[in-house]
Amino acid sequence: MKPAYTRVLLKVSGQSLAGAQGFGIDTAQIHRTAQEIVEVAEHGVEIAIVCGGGNIIRGINASAEGISRAAADYMGMLASIMNALALQDALEKCGARTRVMSAIEVKQVAEPHIRRRAVRHLEKGRVVIFAAGTGNPFFTTDTGGALRAMEIGAQILLKGTRVDGVYDSDPEKVPDARRYDQVSYKDFLALNLGVMDSTAIALCQDNKLPIMVFDMSVPGNVLKVVCGETIGTLVSA
Ligand code: UDP
């Protein structure tokens, strides 16, 4: 298989590190994810990762239970740092060279996010894991993914999820939900489609960054999307 891109950003949701139990970090699952990433790097593709934190805490849910939204969001960002460290460990066990760069300073465990340094790491063949989203509350790691993808000049934002693309309604709830092969940013926003939040989509729209939403639970899918196979939904202009 020949890669269709030279530099990509993969958004790994917290949920896809949780395995079947639905929360926390599942070591077997994280190892599988790491192997998929290493496979891409071994094809000579520069790959950066943005880790979510929803398997540990999601700001919006925690605030519904009484924690102030900003505090809950900072907790969510710290959760994404934990995921990033777990993924870094798993990647290194698979033989990859890695760096974690955090939007919140935690200098004992991760480098601060410095755009030019991140690009240099990628050029040297290191897998860069961006942690702590944008560093600001009231955002999501999807928006962090869009932002970092633009900063490093990634050609595509790969959004790995548990479903095989974008649907007109939630496929886990509506049995005859219809899947899109392609959808424009405009329609995505107008139809209020799920999977990614509107801030992330709007940012990609303004900067013409294509997004591929695909099922990360199927082994080999990350390499397939990197090689240009349309196995999910392409969100573009
Ligand atoms: N978060 C935030 N700002 C950011 C990124 C994340 O405040 O730039 C917080 C927010 O509370 C979010 C949580 O971190 O719910 C975990 O991230 P997210 O829900 O995006 O993770 P995922 O759904 O990808 O696991």
PDB file of C-alpha atoms and ligand atoms in Angstrom:
ATOM      1  CA  MET A   1       0.000   0.000   0.000  1.00  0.00           C
ATOM      2  CA  LYS A   2       1.321   3.426  -0.949  1.00  0.00           C
ATOM      3  CA  PRO A   3       0.598   6.407   1.340  1.00  0.00           C
ATOM      4  CA  ALA A   4      -1.499   9.222  -0.114  1.00  0.00           C
ATOM      5  CA  TYR A   5      -0.149  11.761   2.388  1.00  0.00           C
ATOM      6  CA  THR A   6       3.233  12.736   3.789  1.00  0.00           C
ATOM      7  CA  ARG A   7       2.029  14.349   7.039  1.00  0.00           C
ATOM      8  CA  VAL A   8      -1.197  13.583   8.883  1.00  0.00           C
ATOM      9  CA  LEU A   9      -2.779  14.319  12.216  1.00  0.00           C
ATOM     10  CA  LEU A  10      -4.740  11.528  13.876  1.00  0.00           C
ATOM     11  CA  LYS A  11      -7.284  12.431  16.535  1.00  0.00           C
ATOM     12  CA  VAL A  12      -7.583   9.510  18.956  1.00  0.00           C
ATOM     13  CA  SER A  13     -10.608   9.863  21.209  1.00  0.00           C
ATOM     14  CA  GLY A  14     -10.380   8.871  24.848  1.00  0.00           C
ATOM     15  CA  GLN A  15     -13.131   6.345  24.151  1.00  0.00           C
ATOM     16  CA  SER A  16     -10.941   4.446  21.699  1.00  0.00           C
ATOM     17  CA  LEU A  17      -8.370   3.882  24.463  1.00  0.00           C
ATOM     18  CA  ALA A  18     -10.985   2.589  26.869  1.00  0.00           C
ATOM     19  CA  GLY A  19     -11.793  -0.746  25.279  1.00  0.00           C
ATOM     20  CA  ALA A  20     -14.995  -2.594  26.074  1.00  0.00           C
ATOM     21  CA  GLN A  21     -15.387  -1.283  29.623  1.00  0.00           C
ATOM     22  CA  GLY A  22     -16.089   2.209  28.224  1.00  0.00           C
ATOM     23  CA  PHE A  23     -13.945   4.171  30.683  1.00  0.00           C
ATOM     24  CA  GLY A  24     -10.341   4.383  31.871  1.00  0.00           C
ATOM     25  CA  ILE A  25      -7.369   3.050  29.957  1.00  0.00           C
ATOM     26  CA  ASP A  26      -7.405  -0.469  28.567  1.00  0.00           C
ATOM     27  CA  THR A  27      -3.784  -1.545  28.079  1.00  0.00           C
ATOM     28  CA  ALA A  28      -4.561  -4.082  25.345  1.00  0.00           C
ATOM     29  CA  GLN A  29      -6.577  -1.471  23.465  1.00  0.00           C
ATOM     30  CA  ILE A  30      -3.889   1.197  23.777  1.00  0.00           C
ATOM     31  CA  HIS A  31      -1.298  -1.301  22.523  1.00  0.00           C
ATOM     32  CA  ARG A  32      -3.454  -2.039  19.463  1.00  0.00           C
ATOM     33  CA  THR A  33      -3.817   1.692  18.787  1.00  0.00           C
ATOM     34  CA  ALA A  34      -0.052   2.143  19.129  1.00  0.00           C
ATOM     35  CA  GLN A  35       0.598  -0.657  16.626  1.00  0.00           C
ATOM     36  CA  GLU A  36      -1.694   1.007  14.094  1.00  0.00           C
ATOM     37  CA  ILE A  37       0.184   4.293  14.482  1.00  0.00           C
ATOM     38  CA  VAL A  38       3.588   2.629  14.188  1.00  0.00           C
ATOM     39  CA  GLU A  39       2.458   0.907  10.993  1.00  0.00           C
ATOM     40  CA  VAL A  40       1.753   4.331   9.475  1.00  0.00           C
ATOM     41  CA  ALA A  41       5.097   5.748  10.639  1.00  0.00           C
ATOM     42  CA  GLU A  42       6.881   2.720   9.146  1.00  0.00           C
ATOM     43  CA  HIS A  43       5.413   3.684   5.763  1.00  0.00           C
ATOM     44  CA  GLY A  44       7.383   6.937   5.980  1.00  0.00           C
ATOM     45  CA  VAL A  45       4.400   9.125   6.864  1.00  0.00           C
ATOM     46  CA  GLU A  46       4.915  11.835   9.461  1.00  0.00           C
ATOM     47  CA  ILE A  47       2.191  11.324  12.021  1.00  0.00           C
ATOM     48  CA  ALA A  48       1.076  13.483  14.930  1.00  0.00           C
ATOM     49  CA  ILE A  49      -1.586  12.456  17.409  1.00  0.00           C
ATOM     50  CA  VAL A  50      -4.072  14.452  19.441  1.00  0.00           C
ATOM     51  CA  CYS A  51      -5.376  12.498  22.422  1.00  0.00           C
ATOM     52  CA  GLY A  52      -8.837  13.018  23.851  1.00  0.00           C
ATOM     53  CA  GLY A  53      -9.700  12.608  27.504  1.00  0.00           C
ATOM     54  CA  GLY A  54     -13.350  11.562  27.492  1.00  0.00           C
ATOM     55  CA  ASN A  55     -12.533   8.069  28.815  1.00  0.00           C
ATOM     56  CA  ILE A  56     -11.555   9.757  32.094  1.00  0.00           C
ATOM     57  CA  ILE A  57     -13.480  13.027  32.286  1.00  0.00           C
ATOM     58  CA  ARG A  58     -15.490  15.143  29.886  1.00  0.00           C
ATOM     59  CA  GLY A  59     -16.012  18.734  30.996  1.00  0.00           C
ATOM     60  CA  ILE A  60     -19.585  19.061  29.850  1.00  0.00           C
ATOM     61  CA  ASN A  61     -20.695  15.911  31.738  1.00  0.00           C
ATOM     62  CA  ALA A  62     -18.791  16.793  34.897  1.00  0.00           C
ATOM     63  CA  SER A  63     -20.288  20.293  34.889  1.00  0.00           C
ATOM     64  CA  ALA A  64     -23.788  18.768  34.622  1.00  0.00           C
ATOM     65  CA  GLU A  65     -22.961  16.968  37.863  1.00  0.00           C
ATOM     66  CA  GLY A  66     -22.052  20.200  39.632  1.00  0.00           C
ATOM     67  CA  ILE A  67     -18.360  20.958  38.955  1.00  0.00           C
ATOM     68  CA  SER A  68     -17.848  24.425  37.436  1.00  0.00           C
ATOM     69  CA  ARG A  69     -17.432  24.097  33.693  1.00  0.00           C
ATOM     70  CA  ALA A  70     -13.995  25.735  33.507  1.00  0.00           C
ATOM     71  CA  ALA A  71     -12.630  23.565  36.341  1.00  0.00           C
ATOM     72  CA  ALA A  72     -14.125  20.446  34.759  1.00  0.00           C
ATOM     73  CA  ASP A  73     -12.600  21.363  31.404  1.00  0.00           C
ATOM     74  CA  TYR A  74      -9.148  21.767  32.933  1.00  0.00           C
ATOM     75  CA  MET A  75      -9.621  18.329  34.508  1.00  0.00           C
ATOM     76  CA  GLY A  76     -10.497  16.993  31.045  1.00  0.00           C
ATOM     77  CA  MET A  77      -7.318  18.481  29.615  1.00  0.00           C
ATOM     78  CA  LEU A  78      -5.271  16.859  32.392  1.00  0.00           C
ATOM     79  CA  ALA A  79      -6.985  13.571  31.519  1.00  0.00           C
ATOM     80  CA  SER A  80      -5.774  13.922  27.950  1.00  0.00           C
ATOM     81  CA  ILE A  81      -2.209  14.275  29.272  1.00  0.00           C
ATOM     82  CA  MET A  82      -2.595  10.946  31.095  1.00  0.00           C
ATOM     83  CA  ASN A  83      -3.799   9.311  27.886  1.00  0.00           C
ATOM     84  CA  ALA A  84      -0.896  10.858  25.987  1.00  0.00           C
ATOM     85  CA  LEU A  85       1.624   9.408  28.444  1.00  0.00           C
ATOM     86  CA  ALA A  86      -0.001   5.978  28.243  1.00  0.00           C
ATOM     87  CA  LEU A  87       0.032   6.132  24.440  1.00  0.00           C
ATOM     88  CA  GLN A  88       3.646   7.304  24.416  1.00  0.00           C
ATOM     89  CA  ASP A  89       4.643   4.320  26.538  1.00  0.00           C
ATOM     90  CA  ALA A  90       2.753   1.914  24.276  1.00  0.00           C
ATOM     91  CA  LEU A  91       4.254   3.483  21.130  1.00  0.00           C
ATOM     92  CA  GLU A  92       7.771   3.186  22.499  1.00  0.00           C
ATOM     93  CA  LYS A  93       7.167  -0.461  23.357  1.00  0.00           C
ATOM     94  CA  CYS A  94       6.311  -0.903  19.669  1.00  0.00           C
ATOM     95  CA  GLY A  95       9.648   0.659  18.713  1.00  0.00           C
ATOM     96  CA  ALA A  96       8.539   4.203  17.820  1.00  0.00           C
ATOM     97  CA  ARG A  97      10.393   7.350  18.795  1.00  0.00           C
ATOM     98  CA  THR A  98       7.980   9.819  20.334  1.00  0.00           C
ATOM     99  CA  ARG A  99       7.530  13.178  21.970  1.00  0.00           C
ATOM    100  CA  VAL A 100       4.585  14.396  24.033  1.00  0.00           C
ATOM    101  CA  MET A 101       3.912  18.126  23.757  1.00  0.00           C
ATOM    102  CA  SER A 102       1.398  19.641  26.120  1.00  0.00           C
ATOM    103  CA  ALA A 103      -0.673  22.810  25.823  1.00  0.00           C
ATOM    104  CA  ILE A 104      -0.628  22.986  29.636  1.00  0.00           C
ATOM    105  CA  GLU A 105       2.826  23.138  31.150  1.00  0.00           C
ATOM    106  CA  VAL A 106       3.803  19.865  32.853  1.00  0.00           C
ATOM    107  CA  LYS A 107       7.501  20.010  32.176  1.00  0.00           C
ATOM    108  CA  GLN A 108       8.453  16.967  34.245  1.00  0.00           C
ATOM    109  CA  VAL A 109       6.487  14.719  31.907  1.00  0.00           C
ATOM    110  CA  ALA A 110       6.043  16.516  28.581  1.00  0.00           C
ATOM    111  CA  GLU A 111       7.546  19.259  26.455  1.00  0.00           C
ATOM    112  CA  PRO A 112       5.604  22.489  26.140  1.00  0.00           C
ATOM    113  CA  HIS A 113       3.858  22.875  22.806  1.00  0.00           C
ATOM    114  CA  ILE A 114       6.158  24.844  20.508  1.00  0.00           C
ATOM    115  CA  ARG A 115       5.011  24.678  16.902  1.00  0.00           C
ATOM    116  CA  ARG A 116       8.400  24.845  15.239  1.00  0.00           C
ATOM    117  CA  ARG A 117       9.796  22.201  17.556  1.00  0.00           C
ATOM    118  CA  ALA A 118       6.857  19.909  16.838  1.00  0.00           C
ATOM    119  CA  VAL A 119       7.529  20.203  13.106  1.00  0.00           C
ATOM    120  CA  ARG A 120      11.201  19.409  13.682  1.00  0.00           C
ATOM    121  CA  HIS A 121      10.287  16.266  15.658  1.00  0.00           C
ATOM    122  CA  LEU A 122       8.087  15.129  12.790  1.00  0.00           C
ATOM    123  CA  GLU A 123      10.834  15.778  10.245  1.00  0.00           C
ATOM    124  CA  LYS A 124      13.114  13.570  12.337  1.00  0.00           C
ATOM    125  CA  GLY A 125      10.591  10.736  12.180  1.00  0.00           C
ATOM    126  CA  ARG A 126       9.257  11.061  15.719  1.00  0.00           C
ATOM    127  CA  VAL A 127       5.599  10.515  16.488  1.00  0.00           C
ATOM    128  CA  VAL A 128       4.397  13.697  18.180  1.00  0.00           C
ATOM    129  CA  ILE A 129       1.545  13.371  20.670  1.00  0.00           C
ATOM    130  CA  PHE A 130      -0.212  16.629  21.418  1.00  0.00           C
ATOM    131  CA  ALA A 131      -1.806  16.656  24.872  1.00  0.00           C
ATOM    132  CA  ALA A 132      -4.155  19.005  26.748  1.00  0.00           C
ATOM    133  CA  GLY A 133      -6.142  20.054  23.674  1.00  0.00           C
ATOM    134  CA  THR A 134      -5.955  23.757  22.978  1.00  0.00           C
ATOM    135  CA  GLY A 135      -5.013  24.555  26.597  1.00  0.00           C
ATOM    136  CA  ASN A 136      -8.271  26.478  26.997  1.00  0.00           C
ATOM    137  CA  PRO A 137     -11.563  25.510  28.653  1.00  0.00           C
ATOM    138  CA  PHE A 138     -14.782  25.494  26.594  1.00  0.00           C
ATOM    139  CA  PHE A 139     -13.040  23.714  23.726  1.00  0.00           C
ATOM    140  CA  THR A 140     -12.698  20.045  22.815  1.00  0.00           C
ATOM    141  CA  THR A 141      -9.770  17.955  21.721  1.00  0.00           C
ATOM    142  CA  ASP A 142     -11.387  17.794  18.252  1.00  0.00           C
ATOM    143  CA  THR A 143     -10.801  21.525  18.008  1.00  0.00           C
ATOM    144  CA  GLY A 144      -7.305  20.948  19.412  1.00  0.00           C
ATOM    145  CA  GLY A 145      -6.826  18.400  16.631  1.00  0.00           C
ATOM    146  CA  ALA A 146      -7.941  20.830  13.930  1.00  0.00           C
ATOM    147  CA  LEU A 147      -5.730  23.564  15.361  1.00  0.00           C
ATOM    148  CA  ARG A 148      -2.597  21.418  15.624  1.00  0.00           C
ATOM    149  CA  ALA A 149      -3.182  19.894  12.185  1.00  0.00           C
ATOM    150  CA  MET A 150      -3.130  23.382  10.705  1.00  0.00           C
ATOM    151  CA  GLU A 151      -0.121  24.464  12.724  1.00  0.00           C
ATOM    152  CA  ILE A 152       2.017  21.562  11.546  1.00  0.00           C
ATOM    153  CA  GLY A 153       0.739  21.708   7.963  1.00  0.00           C
ATOM    154  CA  ALA A 154      -0.914  18.270   8.033  1.00  0.00           C
ATOM    155  CA  GLN A 155      -2.662  17.428   4.757  1.00  0.00           C
ATOM    156  CA  ILE A 156      -5.633  15.824   6.485  1.00  0.00           C
ATOM    157  CA  LEU A 157      -7.216  15.477   9.905  1.00  0.00           C
ATOM    158  CA  LEU A 158      -8.014  11.827  10.577  1.00  0.00           C
ATOM    159  CA  LYS A 159     -10.771  11.510  13.115  1.00  0.00           C
ATOM    160  CA  GLY A 160     -10.849   7.988  14.503  1.00  0.00           C
ATOM    161  CA  THR A 161     -14.156   7.018  16.124  1.00  0.00           C
ATOM    162  CA  ARG A 162     -16.234   3.950  16.988  1.00  0.00           C
ATOM    163  CA  VAL A 163     -18.482   4.376  13.935  1.00  0.00           C
ATOM    164  CA  ASP A 164     -17.557   4.123  10.266  1.00  0.00           C
ATOM    165  CA  GLY A 165     -18.348   7.690   9.290  1.00  0.00           C
ATOM    166  CA  VAL A 166     -20.817  10.536   9.551  1.00  0.00           C
ATOM    167  CA  TYR A 167     -24.518   9.619   9.666  1.00  0.00           C
ATOM    168  CA  ASP A 168     -27.659  11.747   9.351  1.00  0.00           C
ATOM    169  CA  SER A 169     -28.653  10.530  12.843  1.00  0.00           C
ATOM    170  CA  ASP A 170     -26.955   8.539  15.609  1.00  0.00           C
ATOM    171  CA  PRO A 171     -26.367   5.036  14.148  1.00  0.00           C
ATOM    172  CA  GLU A 172     -26.137   3.584  17.660  1.00  0.00           C
ATOM    173  CA  LYS A 173     -29.724   4.731  18.313  1.00  0.00           C
ATOM    174  CA  VAL A 174     -31.440   4.957  14.915  1.00  0.00           C
ATOM    175  CA  PRO A 175     -31.234   1.619  13.010  1.00  0.00           C
ATOM    176  CA  ASP A 176     -31.881   3.100   9.525  1.00  0.00           C
ATOM    177  CA  ALA A 177     -29.500   6.061   9.917  1.00  0.00           C
ATOM    178  CA  ARG A 178     -27.918   6.980   6.565  1.00  0.00           C
ATOM    179  CA  ARG A 179     -24.147   7.210   6.190  1.00  0.00           C
ATOM    180  CA  TYR A 180     -22.477   9.887   4.041  1.00  0.00           C
ATOM    181  CA  ASP A 181     -19.458   9.010   1.872  1.00  0.00           C
ATOM    182  CA  GLN A 182     -18.742  12.719   1.595  1.00  0.00           C
ATOM    183  CA  VAL A 183     -20.244  15.788   3.193  1.00  0.00           C
ATOM    184  CA  SER A 184     -19.362  19.461   2.880  1.00  0.00           C
ATOM    185  CA  TYR A 185     -18.415  21.558   5.905  1.00  0.00           C
ATOM    186  CA  LYS A 186     -21.442  23.713   5.130  1.00  0.00           C
ATOM    187  CA  ASP A 187     -23.890  20.788   5.211  1.00  0.00           C
ATOM    188  CA  PHE A 188     -22.208  19.296   8.256  1.00  0.00           C
ATOM    189  CA  LEU A 189     -22.819  22.537  10.158  1.00  0.00           C
ATOM    190  CA  ALA A 190     -26.275  23.209   8.705  1.00  0.00           C
ATOM    191  CA  LEU A 191     -27.545  19.690   9.453  1.00  0.00           C
ATOM    192  CA  ASN A 192     -25.949  19.790  12.903  1.00  0.00           C
ATOM    193  CA  LEU A 193     -24.390  16.366  12.335  1.00  0.00           C
ATOM    194  CA  GLY A 194     -22.755  14.605  15.278  1.00  0.00           C
ATOM    195  CA  VAL A 195     -19.291  13.042  15.646  1.00  0.00           C
ATOM    196  CA  MET A 196     -17.399  16.359  15.641  1.00  0.00           C
ATOM    197  CA  ASP A 197     -18.206  19.668  17.248  1.00  0.00           C
ATOM    198  CA  SER A 198     -19.034  22.741  15.208  1.00  0.00           C
ATOM    199  CA  THR A 199     -16.001  24.760  16.370  1.00  0.00           C
ATOM    200  CA  ALA A 200     -13.649  22.119  14.963  1.00  0.00           C
ATOM    201  CA  ILE A 201     -15.579  21.919  11.682  1.00  0.00           C
ATOM    202  CA  ALA A 202     -15.706  25.707  11.297  1.00  0.00           C
ATOM    203  CA  LEU A 203     -11.960  25.952  11.857  1.00  0.00           C
ATOM    204  CA  CYS A 204     -11.330  23.300   9.192  1.00  0.00           C
ATOM    205  CA  GLN A 205     -13.748  25.040   6.833  1.00  0.00           C
ATOM    206  CA  ASP A 206     -12.020  28.413   7.214  1.00  0.00           C
ATOM    207  CA  ASN A 207      -8.630  26.855   6.558  1.00  0.00           C
ATOM    208  CA  LYS A 208      -9.667  24.228   3.967  1.00  0.00           C
ATOM    209  CA  LEU A 209      -8.425  21.273   5.968  1.00  0.00           C
ATOM    210  CA  PRO A 210     -10.118  18.008   4.907  1.00  0.00           C
ATOM    211  CA  ILE A 211     -11.300  15.615   7.608  1.00  0.00           C
ATOM    212  CA  MET A 212     -11.731  11.867   7.309  1.00  0.00           C
ATOM    213  CA  VAL A 213     -14.061  10.369   9.916  1.00  0.00           C
ATOM    214  CA  PHE A 214     -13.502   6.610  10.148  1.00  0.00           C
ATOM    215  CA  ASP A 215     -13.872   3.577  12.412  1.00  0.00           C
ATOM    216  CA  MET A 216     -10.698   3.090  14.405  1.00  0.00           C
ATOM    217  CA  SER A 217     -11.864  -0.110  16.045  1.00  0.00           C
ATOM    218  CA  VAL A 218     -11.229  -2.094  12.842  1.00  0.00           C
ATOM    219  CA  PRO A 219      -7.580  -3.233  12.694  1.00  0.00           C
ATOM    220  CA  GLY A 220      -5.657  -1.816   9.735  1.00  0.00           C
ATOM    221  CA  ASN A 221      -8.028   1.098   9.155  1.00  0.00           C
ATOM    222  CA  VAL A 222      -5.563   3.828  10.097  1.00  0.00           C
ATOM    223  CA  LEU A 223      -3.127   2.691   7.411  1.00  0.00           C
ATOM    224  CA  LYS A 224      -5.985   2.317   4.935  1.00  0.00           C
ATOM    225  CA  VAL A 225      -7.112   5.936   5.337  1.00  0.00           C
ATOM    226  CA  VAL A 226      -3.504   7.131   5.153  1.00  0.00           C
ATOM    227  CA  CYS A 227      -3.224   5.221   1.862  1.00  0.00           C
ATOM    228  CA  GLY A 228      -6.246   7.113   0.546  1.00  0.00           C
ATOM    229  CA  GLU A 229      -8.909   4.397   0.866  1.00  0.00           C
ATOM    230  CA  THR A 230     -12.360   5.894   1.368  1.00  0.00           C
ATOM    231  CA  ILE A 231     -13.476   3.800   4.289  1.00  0.00           C
ATOM    232  CA  GLY A 232     -15.186   6.585   6.206  1.00  0.00           C
ATOM    233  CA  THR A 233     -16.742   9.963   5.499  1.00  0.00           C
ATOM    234  CA  LEU A 234     -14.710  12.737   3.910  1.00  0.00           C
ATOM    235  CA  VAL A 235     -15.662  16.189   5.201  1.00  0.00           C
ATOM    236  CA  SER A 236     -14.382  18.870   2.844  1.00  0.00           C
ATOM    237  CA  ALA A 237     -15.418  21.898   0.802  1.00  0.00           C
TER     238      ALA A 237
HETATM  239  N1  UDP B   1     -10.910  20.137  26.943  1.00  0.00           N
HETATM  240  C1  UDP B   1     -10.890  21.518  27.047  1.00  0.00           C
HETATM  241  N2  UDP B   1     -10.207  22.240  26.110  1.00  0.00           N
HETATM  242  C2  UDP B   1      -9.577  21.663  25.071  1.00  0.00           C
HETATM  243  C3  UDP B   1      -9.627  20.255  24.952  1.00  0.00           C
HETATM  244  C4  UDP B   1     -10.303  19.515  25.889  1.00  0.00           C
HETATM  245  O1  UDP B   1     -11.447  22.098  27.965  1.00  0.00           O
HETATM  246  O2  UDP B   1      -8.963  22.366  24.239  1.00  0.00           O
HETATM  247  C5  UDP B   1     -11.586  19.347  28.001  1.00  0.00           C
HETATM  248  C6  UDP B   1     -13.091  19.246  27.819  1.00  0.00           C
HETATM  249  O3  UDP B   1     -13.664  19.242  29.092  1.00  0.00           O
HETATM  250  C7  UDP B   1     -13.262  17.885  27.189  1.00  0.00           C
HETATM  251  C8  UDP B   1     -12.182  17.082  27.898  1.00  0.00           C
HETATM  252  O4  UDP B   1     -11.099  18.012  27.982  1.00  0.00           O
HETATM  253  O5  UDP B   1     -14.526  17.331  27.430  1.00  0.00           O
HETATM  254  C9  UDP B   1     -11.747  15.838  27.212  1.00  0.00           C
HETATM  255  O6  UDP B   1     -11.616  16.040  25.838  1.00  0.00           O
HETATM  256  P1  UDP B   1     -12.675  15.483  24.755  1.00  0.00           P
HETATM  257  O7  UDP B   1     -14.027  15.438  25.347  1.00  0.00           O
HETATM  258  O8  UDP B   1     -12.475  16.263  23.515  1.00  0.00           O
HETATM  259  O9  UDP B   1     -12.104  14.010  24.576  1.00  0.00           O
HETATM  260  P2  UDP B   1     -12.596  12.820  23.645  1.00  0.00           P
HETATM  261  O10 UDP B   1     -14.070  12.939  23.454  1.00  0.00           O
HETATM  262  O11 UDP B   1     -11.878  12.949  22.367  1.00  0.00           O
HETATM  263  O12 UDP B   1     -12.165  11.618  24.399  1.00  0.00           O
END
